[in-house]
PDB file of N, CA and C in Angstrom:
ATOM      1  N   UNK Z 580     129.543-160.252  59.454  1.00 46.00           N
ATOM      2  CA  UNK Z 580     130.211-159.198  60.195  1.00 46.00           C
ATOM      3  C   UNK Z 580     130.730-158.147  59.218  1.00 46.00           C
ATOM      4  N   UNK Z 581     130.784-156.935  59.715  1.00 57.00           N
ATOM      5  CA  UNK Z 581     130.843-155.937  58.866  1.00 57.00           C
ATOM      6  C   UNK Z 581     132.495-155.703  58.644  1.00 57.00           C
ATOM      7  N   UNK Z 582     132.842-155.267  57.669  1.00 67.00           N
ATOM      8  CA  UNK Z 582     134.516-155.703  57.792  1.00 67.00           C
ATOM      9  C   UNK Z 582     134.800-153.909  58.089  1.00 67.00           C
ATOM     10  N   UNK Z 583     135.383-153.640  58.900  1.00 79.00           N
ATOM     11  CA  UNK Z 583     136.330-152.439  58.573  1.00 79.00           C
ATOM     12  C   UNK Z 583     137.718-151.998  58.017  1.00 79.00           C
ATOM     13  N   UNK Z 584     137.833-151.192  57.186  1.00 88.00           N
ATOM     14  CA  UNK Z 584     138.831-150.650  56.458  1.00 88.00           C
ATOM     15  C   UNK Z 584     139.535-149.437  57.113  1.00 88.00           C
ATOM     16  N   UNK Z 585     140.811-148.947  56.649  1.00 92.00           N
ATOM     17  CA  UNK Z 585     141.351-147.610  57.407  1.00 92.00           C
ATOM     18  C   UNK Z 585     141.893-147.070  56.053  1.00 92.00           C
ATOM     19  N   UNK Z 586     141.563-146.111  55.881  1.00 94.00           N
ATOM     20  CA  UNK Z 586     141.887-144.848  54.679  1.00 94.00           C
ATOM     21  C   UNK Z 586     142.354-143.758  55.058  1.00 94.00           C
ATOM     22  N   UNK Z 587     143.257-142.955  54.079  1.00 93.00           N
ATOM     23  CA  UNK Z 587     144.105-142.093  55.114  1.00 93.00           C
ATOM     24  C   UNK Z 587     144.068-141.116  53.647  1.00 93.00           C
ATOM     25  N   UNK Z 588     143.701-140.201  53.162  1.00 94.00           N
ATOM     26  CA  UNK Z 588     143.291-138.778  52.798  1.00 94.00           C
ATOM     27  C   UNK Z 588     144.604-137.845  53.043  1.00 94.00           C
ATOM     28  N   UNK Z 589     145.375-138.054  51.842  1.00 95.00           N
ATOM     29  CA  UNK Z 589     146.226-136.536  51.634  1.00 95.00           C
ATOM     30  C   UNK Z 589     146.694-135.643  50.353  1.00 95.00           C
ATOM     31  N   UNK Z 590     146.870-134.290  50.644  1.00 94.00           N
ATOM     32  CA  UNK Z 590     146.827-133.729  49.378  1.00 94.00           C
ATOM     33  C   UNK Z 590     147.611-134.041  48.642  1.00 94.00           C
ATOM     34  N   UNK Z 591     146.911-134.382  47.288  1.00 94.00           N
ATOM     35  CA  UNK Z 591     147.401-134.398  46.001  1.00 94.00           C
ATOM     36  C   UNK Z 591     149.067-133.543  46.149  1.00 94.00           C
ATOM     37  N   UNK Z 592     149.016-132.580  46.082  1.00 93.00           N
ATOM     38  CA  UNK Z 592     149.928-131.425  45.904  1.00 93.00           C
ATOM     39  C   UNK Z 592     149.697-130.210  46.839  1.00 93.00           C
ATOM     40  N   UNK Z 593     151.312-129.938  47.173  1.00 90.00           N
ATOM     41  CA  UNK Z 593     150.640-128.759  48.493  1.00 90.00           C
ATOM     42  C   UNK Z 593     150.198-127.883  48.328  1.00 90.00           C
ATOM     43  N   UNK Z 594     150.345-127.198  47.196  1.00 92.00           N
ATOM     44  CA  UNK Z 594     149.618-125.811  47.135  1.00 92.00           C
ATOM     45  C   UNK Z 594     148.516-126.048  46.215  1.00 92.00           C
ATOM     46  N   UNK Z 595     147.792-127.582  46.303  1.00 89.00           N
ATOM     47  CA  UNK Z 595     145.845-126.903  46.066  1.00 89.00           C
ATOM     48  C   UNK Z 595     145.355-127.942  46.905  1.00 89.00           C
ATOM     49  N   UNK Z 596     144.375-126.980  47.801  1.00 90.00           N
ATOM     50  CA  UNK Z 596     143.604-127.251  48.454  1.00 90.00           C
ATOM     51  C   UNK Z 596     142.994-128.181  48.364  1.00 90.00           C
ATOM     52  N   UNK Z 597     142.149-128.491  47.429  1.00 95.00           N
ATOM     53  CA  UNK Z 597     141.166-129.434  47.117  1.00 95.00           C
ATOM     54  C   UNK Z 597     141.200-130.570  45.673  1.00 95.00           C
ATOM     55  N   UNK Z 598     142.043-131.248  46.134  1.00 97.00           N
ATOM     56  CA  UNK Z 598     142.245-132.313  44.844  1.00 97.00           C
ATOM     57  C   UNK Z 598     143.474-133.556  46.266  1.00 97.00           C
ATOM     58  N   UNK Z 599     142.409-134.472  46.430  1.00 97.00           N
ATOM     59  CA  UNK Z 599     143.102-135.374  47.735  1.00 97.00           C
ATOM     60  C   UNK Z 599     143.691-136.993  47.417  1.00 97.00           C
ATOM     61  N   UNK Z 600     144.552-137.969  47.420  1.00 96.00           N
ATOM     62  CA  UNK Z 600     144.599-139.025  46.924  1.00 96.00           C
ATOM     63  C   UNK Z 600     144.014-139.695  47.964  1.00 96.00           C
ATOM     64  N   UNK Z 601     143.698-141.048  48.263  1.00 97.00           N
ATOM     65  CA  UNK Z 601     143.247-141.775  49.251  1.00 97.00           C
ATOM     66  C   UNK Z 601     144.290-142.806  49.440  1.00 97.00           C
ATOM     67  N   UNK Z 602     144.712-143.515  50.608  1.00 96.00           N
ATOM     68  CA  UNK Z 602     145.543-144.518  50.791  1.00 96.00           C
ATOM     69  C   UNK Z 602     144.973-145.701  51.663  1.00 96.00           C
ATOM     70  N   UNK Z 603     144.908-146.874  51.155  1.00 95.00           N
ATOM     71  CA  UNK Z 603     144.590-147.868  51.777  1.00 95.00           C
ATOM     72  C   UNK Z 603     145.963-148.852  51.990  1.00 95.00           C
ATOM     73  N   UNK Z 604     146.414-148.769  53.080  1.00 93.00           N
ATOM     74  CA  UNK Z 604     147.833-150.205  53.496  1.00 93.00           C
ATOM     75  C   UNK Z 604     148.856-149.606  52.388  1.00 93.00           C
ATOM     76  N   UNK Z 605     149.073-148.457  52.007  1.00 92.00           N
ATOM     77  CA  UNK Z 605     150.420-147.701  51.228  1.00 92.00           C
ATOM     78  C   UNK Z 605     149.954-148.045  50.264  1.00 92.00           C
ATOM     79  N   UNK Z 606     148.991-148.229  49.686  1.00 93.00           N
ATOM     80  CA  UNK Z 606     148.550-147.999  48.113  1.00 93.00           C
ATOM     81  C   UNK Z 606     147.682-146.925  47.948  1.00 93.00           C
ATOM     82  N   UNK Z 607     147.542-145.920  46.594  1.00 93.00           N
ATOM     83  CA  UNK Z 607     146.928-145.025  46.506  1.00 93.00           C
ATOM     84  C   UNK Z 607     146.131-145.786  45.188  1.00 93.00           C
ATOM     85  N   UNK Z 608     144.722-145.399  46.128  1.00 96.00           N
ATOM     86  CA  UNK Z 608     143.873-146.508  45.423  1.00 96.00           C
ATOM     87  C   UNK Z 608     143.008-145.324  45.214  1.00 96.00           C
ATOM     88  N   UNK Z 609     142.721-144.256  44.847  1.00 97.00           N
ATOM     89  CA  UNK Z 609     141.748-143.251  44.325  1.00 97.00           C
ATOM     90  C   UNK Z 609     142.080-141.836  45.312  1.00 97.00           C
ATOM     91  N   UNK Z 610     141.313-141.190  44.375  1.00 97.00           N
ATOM     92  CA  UNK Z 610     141.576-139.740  44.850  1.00 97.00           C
ATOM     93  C   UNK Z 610     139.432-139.078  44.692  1.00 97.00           C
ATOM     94  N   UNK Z 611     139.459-137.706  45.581  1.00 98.00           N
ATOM     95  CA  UNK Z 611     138.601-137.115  45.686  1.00 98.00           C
ATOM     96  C   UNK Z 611     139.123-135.260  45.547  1.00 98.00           C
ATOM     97  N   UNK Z 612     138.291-134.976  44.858  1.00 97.00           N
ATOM     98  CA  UNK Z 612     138.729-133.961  44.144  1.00 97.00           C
ATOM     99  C   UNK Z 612     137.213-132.765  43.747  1.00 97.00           C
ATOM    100  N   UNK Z 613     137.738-131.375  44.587  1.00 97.00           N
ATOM    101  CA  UNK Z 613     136.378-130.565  43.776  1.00 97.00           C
ATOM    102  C   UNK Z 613     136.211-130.651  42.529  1.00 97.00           C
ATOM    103  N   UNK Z 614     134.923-130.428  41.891  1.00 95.00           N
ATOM    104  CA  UNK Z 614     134.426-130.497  40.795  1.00 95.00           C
ATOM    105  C   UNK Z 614     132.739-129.799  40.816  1.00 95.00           C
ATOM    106  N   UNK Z 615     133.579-128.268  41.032  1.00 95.00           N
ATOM    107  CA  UNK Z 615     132.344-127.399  40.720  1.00 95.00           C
ATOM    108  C   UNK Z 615     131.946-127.256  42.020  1.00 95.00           C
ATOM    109  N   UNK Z 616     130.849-126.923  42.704  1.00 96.00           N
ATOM    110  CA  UNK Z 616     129.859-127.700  43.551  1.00 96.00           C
ATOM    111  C   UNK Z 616     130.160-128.374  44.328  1.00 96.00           C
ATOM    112  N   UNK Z 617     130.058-129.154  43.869  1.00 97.00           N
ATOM    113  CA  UNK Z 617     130.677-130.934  44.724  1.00 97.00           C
ATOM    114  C   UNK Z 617     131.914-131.596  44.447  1.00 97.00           C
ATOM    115  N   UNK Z 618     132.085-132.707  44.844  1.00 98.00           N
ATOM    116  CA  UNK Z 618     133.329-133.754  44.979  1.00 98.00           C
ATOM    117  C   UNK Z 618     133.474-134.273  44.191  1.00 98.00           C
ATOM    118  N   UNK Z 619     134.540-134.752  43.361  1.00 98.00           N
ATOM    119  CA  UNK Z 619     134.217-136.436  42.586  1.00 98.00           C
ATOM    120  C   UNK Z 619     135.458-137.097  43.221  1.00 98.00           C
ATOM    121  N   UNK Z 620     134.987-138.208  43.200  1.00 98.00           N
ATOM    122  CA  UNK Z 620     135.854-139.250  43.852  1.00 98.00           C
ATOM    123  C   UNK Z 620     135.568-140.580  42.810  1.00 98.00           C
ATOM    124  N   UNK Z 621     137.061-141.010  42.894  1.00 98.00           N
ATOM    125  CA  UNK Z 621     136.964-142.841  42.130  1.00 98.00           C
ATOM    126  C   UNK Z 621     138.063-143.374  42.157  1.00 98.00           C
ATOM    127  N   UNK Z 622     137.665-144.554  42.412  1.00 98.00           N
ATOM    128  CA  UNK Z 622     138.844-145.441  42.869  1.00 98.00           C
ATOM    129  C   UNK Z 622     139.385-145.483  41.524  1.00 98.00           C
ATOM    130  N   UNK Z 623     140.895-145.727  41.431  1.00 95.00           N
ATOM    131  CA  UNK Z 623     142.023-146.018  40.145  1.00 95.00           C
ATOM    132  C   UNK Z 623     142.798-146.722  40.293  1.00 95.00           C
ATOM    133  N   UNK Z 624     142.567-148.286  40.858  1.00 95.00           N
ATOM    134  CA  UNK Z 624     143.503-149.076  40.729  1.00 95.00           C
ATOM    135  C   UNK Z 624     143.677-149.846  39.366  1.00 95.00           C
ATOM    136  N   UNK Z 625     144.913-150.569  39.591  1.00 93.00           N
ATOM    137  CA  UNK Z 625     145.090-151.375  37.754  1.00 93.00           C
ATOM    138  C   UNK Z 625     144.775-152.462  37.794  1.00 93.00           C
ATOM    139  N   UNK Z 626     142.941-152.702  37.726  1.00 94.00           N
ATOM    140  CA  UNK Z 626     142.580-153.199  37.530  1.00 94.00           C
ATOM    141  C   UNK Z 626     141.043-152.977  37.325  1.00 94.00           C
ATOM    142  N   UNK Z 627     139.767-153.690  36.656  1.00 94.00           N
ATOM    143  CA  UNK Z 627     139.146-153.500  35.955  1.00 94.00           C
ATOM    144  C   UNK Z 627     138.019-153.359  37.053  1.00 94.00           C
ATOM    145  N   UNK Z 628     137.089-151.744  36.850  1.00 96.00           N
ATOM    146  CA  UNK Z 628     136.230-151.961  38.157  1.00 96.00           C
ATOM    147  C   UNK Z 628     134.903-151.360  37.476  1.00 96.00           C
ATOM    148  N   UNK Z 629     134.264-151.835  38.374  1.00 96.00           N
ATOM    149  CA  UNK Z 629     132.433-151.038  37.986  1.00 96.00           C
ATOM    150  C   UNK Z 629     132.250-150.302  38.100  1.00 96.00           C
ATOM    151  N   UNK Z 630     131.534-149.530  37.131  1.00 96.00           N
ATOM    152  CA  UNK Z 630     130.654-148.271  36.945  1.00 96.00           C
ATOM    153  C   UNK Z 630     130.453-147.390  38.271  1.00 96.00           C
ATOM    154  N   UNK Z 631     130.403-148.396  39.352  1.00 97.00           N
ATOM    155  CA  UNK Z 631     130.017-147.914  40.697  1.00 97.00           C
ATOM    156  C   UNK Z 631     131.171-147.620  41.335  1.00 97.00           C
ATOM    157  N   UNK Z 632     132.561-147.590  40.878  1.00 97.00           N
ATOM    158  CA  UNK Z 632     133.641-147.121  41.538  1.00 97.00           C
ATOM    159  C   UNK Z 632     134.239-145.602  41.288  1.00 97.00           C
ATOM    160  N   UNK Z 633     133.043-144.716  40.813  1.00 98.00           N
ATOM    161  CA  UNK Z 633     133.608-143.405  40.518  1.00 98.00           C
ATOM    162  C   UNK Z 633     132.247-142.666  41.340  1.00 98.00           C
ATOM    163  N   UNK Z 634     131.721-141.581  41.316  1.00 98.00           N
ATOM    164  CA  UNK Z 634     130.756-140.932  41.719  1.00 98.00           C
ATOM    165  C   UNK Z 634     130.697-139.785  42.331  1.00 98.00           C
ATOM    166  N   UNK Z 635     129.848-138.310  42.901  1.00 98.00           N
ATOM    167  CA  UNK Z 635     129.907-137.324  42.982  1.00 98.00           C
ATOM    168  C   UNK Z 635     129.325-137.205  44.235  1.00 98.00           C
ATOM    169  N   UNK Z 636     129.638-136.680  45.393  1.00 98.00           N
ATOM    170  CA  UNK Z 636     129.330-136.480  46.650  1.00 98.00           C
ATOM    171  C   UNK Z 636     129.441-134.892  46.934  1.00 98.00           C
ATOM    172  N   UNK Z 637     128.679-134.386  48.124  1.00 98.00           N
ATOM    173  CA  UNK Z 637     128.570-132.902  48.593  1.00 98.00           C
ATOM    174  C   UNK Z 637     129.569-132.178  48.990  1.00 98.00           C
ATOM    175  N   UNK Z 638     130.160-133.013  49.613  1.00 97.00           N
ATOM    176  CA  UNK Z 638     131.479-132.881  50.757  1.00 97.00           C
ATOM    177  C   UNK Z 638     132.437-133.608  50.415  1.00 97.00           C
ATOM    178  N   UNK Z 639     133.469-133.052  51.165  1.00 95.00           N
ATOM    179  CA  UNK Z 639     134.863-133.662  50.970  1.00 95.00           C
ATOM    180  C   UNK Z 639     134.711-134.922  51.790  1.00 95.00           C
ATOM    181  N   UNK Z 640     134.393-134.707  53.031  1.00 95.00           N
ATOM    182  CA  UNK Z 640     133.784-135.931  54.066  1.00 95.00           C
ATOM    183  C   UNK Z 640     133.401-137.273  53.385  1.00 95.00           C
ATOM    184  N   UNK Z 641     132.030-136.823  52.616  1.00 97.00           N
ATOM    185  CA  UNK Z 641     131.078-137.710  52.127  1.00 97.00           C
ATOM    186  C   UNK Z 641     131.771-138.230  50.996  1.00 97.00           C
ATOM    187  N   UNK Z 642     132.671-137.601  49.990  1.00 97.00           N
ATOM    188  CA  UNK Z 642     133.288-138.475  49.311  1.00 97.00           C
ATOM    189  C   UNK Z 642     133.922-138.924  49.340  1.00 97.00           C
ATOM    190  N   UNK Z 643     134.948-138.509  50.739  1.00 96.00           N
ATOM    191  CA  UNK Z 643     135.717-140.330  51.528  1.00 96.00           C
ATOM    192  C   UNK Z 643     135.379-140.906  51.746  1.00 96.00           C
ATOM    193  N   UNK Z 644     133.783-141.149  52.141  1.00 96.00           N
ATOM    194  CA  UNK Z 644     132.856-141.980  52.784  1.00 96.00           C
ATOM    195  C   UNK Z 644     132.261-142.975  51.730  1.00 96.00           C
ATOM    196  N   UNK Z 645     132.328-142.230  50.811  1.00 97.00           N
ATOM    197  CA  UNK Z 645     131.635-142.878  49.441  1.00 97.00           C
ATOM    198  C   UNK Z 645     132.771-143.810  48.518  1.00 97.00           C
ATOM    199  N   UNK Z 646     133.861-143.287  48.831  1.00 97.00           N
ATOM    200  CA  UNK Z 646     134.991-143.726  48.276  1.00 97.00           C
ATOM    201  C   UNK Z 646     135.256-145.109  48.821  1.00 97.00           C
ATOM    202  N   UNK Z 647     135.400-144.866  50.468  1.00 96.00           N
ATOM    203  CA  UNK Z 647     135.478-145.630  51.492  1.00 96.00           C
ATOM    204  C   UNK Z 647     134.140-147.559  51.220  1.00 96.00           C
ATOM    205  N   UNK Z 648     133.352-147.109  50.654  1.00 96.00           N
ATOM    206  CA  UNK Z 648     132.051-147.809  50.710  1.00 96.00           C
ATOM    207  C   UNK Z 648     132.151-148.371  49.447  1.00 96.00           C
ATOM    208  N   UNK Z 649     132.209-147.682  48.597  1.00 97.00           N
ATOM    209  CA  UNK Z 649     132.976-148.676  47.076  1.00 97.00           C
ATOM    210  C   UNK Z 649     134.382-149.390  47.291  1.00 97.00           C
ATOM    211  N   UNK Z 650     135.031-148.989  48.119  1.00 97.00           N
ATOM    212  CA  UNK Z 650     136.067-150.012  48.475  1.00 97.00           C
ATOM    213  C   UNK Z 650     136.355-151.479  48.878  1.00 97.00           C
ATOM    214  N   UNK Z 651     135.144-151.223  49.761  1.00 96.00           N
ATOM    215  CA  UNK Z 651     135.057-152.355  50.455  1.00 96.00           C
ATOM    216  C   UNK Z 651     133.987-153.343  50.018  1.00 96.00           C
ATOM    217  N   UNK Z 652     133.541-152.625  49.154  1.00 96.00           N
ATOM    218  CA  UNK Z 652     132.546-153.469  47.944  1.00 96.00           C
ATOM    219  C   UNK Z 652     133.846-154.237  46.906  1.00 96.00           C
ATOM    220  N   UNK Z 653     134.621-153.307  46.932  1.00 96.00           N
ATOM    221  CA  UNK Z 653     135.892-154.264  45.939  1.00 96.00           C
ATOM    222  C   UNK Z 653     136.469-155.239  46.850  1.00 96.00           C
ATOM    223  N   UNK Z 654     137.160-155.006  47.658  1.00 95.00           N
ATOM    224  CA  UNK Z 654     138.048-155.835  48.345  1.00 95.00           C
ATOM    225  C   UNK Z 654     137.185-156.982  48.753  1.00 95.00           C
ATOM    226  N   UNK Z 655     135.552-156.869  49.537  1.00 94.00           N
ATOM    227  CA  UNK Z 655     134.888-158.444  49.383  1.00 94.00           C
ATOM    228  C   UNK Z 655     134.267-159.199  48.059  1.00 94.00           C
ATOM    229  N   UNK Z 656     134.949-158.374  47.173  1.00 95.00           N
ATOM    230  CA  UNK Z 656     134.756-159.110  45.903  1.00 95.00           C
ATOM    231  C   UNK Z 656     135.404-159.723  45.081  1.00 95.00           C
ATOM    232  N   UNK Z 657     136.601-159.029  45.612  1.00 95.00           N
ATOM    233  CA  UNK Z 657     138.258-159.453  44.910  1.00 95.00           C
ATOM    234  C   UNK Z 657     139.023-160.409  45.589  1.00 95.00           C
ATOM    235  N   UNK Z 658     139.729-161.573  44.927  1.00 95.00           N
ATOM    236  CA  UNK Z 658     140.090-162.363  45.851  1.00 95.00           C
ATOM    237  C   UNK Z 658     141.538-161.691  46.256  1.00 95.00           C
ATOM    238  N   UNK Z 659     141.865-162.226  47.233  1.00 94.00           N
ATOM    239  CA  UNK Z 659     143.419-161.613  47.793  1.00 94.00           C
ATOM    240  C   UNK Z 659     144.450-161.813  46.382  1.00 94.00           C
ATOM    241  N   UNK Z 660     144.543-162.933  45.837  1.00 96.00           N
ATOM    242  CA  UNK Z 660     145.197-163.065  44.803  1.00 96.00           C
ATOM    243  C   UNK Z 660     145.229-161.468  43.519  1.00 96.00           C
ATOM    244  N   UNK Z 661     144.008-161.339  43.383  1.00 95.00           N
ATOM    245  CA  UNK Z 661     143.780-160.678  42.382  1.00 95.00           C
ATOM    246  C   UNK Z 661     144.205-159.294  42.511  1.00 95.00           C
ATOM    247  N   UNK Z 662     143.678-158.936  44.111  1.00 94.00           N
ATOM    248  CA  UNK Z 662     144.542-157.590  44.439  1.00 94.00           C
ATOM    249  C   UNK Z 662     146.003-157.774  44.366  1.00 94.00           C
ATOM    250  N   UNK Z 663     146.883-158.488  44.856  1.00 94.00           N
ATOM    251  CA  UNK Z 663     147.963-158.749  45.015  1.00 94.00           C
ATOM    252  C   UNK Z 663     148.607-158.483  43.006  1.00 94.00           C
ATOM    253  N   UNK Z 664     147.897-159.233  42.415  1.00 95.00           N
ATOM    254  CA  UNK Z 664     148.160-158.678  41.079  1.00 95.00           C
ATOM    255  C   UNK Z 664     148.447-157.099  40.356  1.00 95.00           C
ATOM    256  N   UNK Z 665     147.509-156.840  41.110  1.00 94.00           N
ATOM    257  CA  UNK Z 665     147.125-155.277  41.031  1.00 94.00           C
ATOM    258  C   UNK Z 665     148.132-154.479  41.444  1.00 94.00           C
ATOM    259  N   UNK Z 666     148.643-154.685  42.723  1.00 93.00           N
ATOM    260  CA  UNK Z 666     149.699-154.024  43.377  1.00 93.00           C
ATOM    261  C   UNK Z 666     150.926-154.661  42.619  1.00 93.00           C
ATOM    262  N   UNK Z 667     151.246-155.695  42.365  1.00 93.00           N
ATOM    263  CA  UNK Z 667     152.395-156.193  41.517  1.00 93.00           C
ATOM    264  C   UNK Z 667     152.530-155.041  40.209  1.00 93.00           C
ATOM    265  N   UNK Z 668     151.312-155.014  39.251  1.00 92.00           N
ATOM    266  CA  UNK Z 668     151.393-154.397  38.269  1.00 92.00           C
ATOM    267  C   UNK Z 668     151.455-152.379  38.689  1.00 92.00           C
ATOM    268  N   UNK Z 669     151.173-152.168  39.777  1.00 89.00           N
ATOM    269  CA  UNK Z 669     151.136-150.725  40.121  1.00 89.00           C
ATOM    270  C   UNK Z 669     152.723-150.322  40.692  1.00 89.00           C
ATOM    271  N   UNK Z 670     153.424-151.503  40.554  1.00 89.00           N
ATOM    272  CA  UNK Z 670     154.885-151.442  42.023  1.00 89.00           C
ATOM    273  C   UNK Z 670     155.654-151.031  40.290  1.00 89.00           C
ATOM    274  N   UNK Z 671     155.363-152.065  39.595  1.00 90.00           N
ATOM    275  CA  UNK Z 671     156.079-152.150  37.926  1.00 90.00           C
ATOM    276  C   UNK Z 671     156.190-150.593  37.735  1.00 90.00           C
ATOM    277  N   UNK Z 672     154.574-150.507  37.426  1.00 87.00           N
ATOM    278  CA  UNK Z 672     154.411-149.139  36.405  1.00 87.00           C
ATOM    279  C   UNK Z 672     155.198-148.165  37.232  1.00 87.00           C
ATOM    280  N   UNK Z 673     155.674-148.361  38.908  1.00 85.00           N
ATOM    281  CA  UNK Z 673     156.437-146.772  39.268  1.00 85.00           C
ATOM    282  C   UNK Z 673     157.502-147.267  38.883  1.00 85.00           C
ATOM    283  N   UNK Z 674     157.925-148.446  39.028  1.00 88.00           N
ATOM    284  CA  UNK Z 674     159.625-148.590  38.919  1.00 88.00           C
ATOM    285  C   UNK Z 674     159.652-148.159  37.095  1.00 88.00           C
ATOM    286  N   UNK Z 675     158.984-148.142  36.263  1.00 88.00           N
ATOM    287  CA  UNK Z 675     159.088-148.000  35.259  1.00 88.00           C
ATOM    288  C   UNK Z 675     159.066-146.504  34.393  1.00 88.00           C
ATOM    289  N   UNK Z 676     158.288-145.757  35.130  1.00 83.00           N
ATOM    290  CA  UNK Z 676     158.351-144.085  35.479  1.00 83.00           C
ATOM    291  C   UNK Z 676     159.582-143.367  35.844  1.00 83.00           C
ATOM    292  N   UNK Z 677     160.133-144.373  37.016  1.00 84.00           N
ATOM    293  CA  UNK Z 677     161.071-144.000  37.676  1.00 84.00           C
ATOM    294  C   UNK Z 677     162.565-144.135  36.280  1.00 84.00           C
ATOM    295  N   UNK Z 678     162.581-144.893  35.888  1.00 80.00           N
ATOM    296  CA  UNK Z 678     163.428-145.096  35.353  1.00 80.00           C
ATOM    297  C   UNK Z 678     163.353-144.356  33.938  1.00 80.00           C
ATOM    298  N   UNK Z 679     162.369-144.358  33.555  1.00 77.00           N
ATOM    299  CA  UNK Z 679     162.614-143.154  32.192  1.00 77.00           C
ATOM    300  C   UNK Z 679     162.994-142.168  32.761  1.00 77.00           C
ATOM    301  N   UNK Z 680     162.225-141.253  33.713  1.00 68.00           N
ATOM    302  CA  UNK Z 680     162.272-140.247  34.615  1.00 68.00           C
ATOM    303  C   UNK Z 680     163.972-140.165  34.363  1.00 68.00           C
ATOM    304  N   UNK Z 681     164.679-140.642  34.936  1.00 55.00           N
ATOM    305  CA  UNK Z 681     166.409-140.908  35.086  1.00 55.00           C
ATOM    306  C   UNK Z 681     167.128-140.939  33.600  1.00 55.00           C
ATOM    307  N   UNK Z 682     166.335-141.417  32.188  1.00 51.00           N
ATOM    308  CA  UNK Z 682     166.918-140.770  31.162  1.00 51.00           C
ATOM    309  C   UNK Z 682     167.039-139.381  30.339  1.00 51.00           C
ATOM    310  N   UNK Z 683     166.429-138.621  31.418  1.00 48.00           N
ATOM    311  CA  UNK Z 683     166.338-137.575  31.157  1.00 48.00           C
ATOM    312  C   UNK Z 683     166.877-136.520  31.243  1.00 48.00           C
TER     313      UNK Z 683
END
């Protein structure tokens, strides 16, 4: 059975148009972004992924779609544990931002 996912697409920053993060369940697990021409999109979670998790699409559409499709190539590959790691180490690195951020 085919699994479905829900991704939710918003801008990077408000005043440019075209540079988008992606959100899967409140994690920002990659962004899609013009580049010339076309799109690039790639997933950036903290953790170690294949060659096949970055790539260049026509459309803004198609590289959610593409984004969307390498995703779910990760998540049935990754055990729940391992993501759960991932998000542990991504929750760190903000609280850890956050807090230099504040010696400033």
């Amino acid at each position: 059975m085919k699994q479905t996912i829900s991704l939710n697409a918003k801008l990077r920053w408000p005043d440019v148009k075209d540079h988008y993060v992606v959100i899967y369940e409140g994690h920002v697990i990659g962004n899609v972004h013009r580049s010339g021409d076309s799109w690039s999109w790639s997933i950036s979670v903290p953790m170690a992924l294949p060659d096949w998790s970055t790539g260049h699409a026509p459309t803004l559409h198609d590289g959610i779609k593409a984004l969307g499709g390498a995703w779910t190539k990760i998540l049935n590959a990754t055990s729940p544990e391992r993501l759960q790691r991932a998000w542990d180490l991504e929750k760190a690195a903000e609280a850890r931002s956050k807090d230099s951020g504040s010696d400033k």
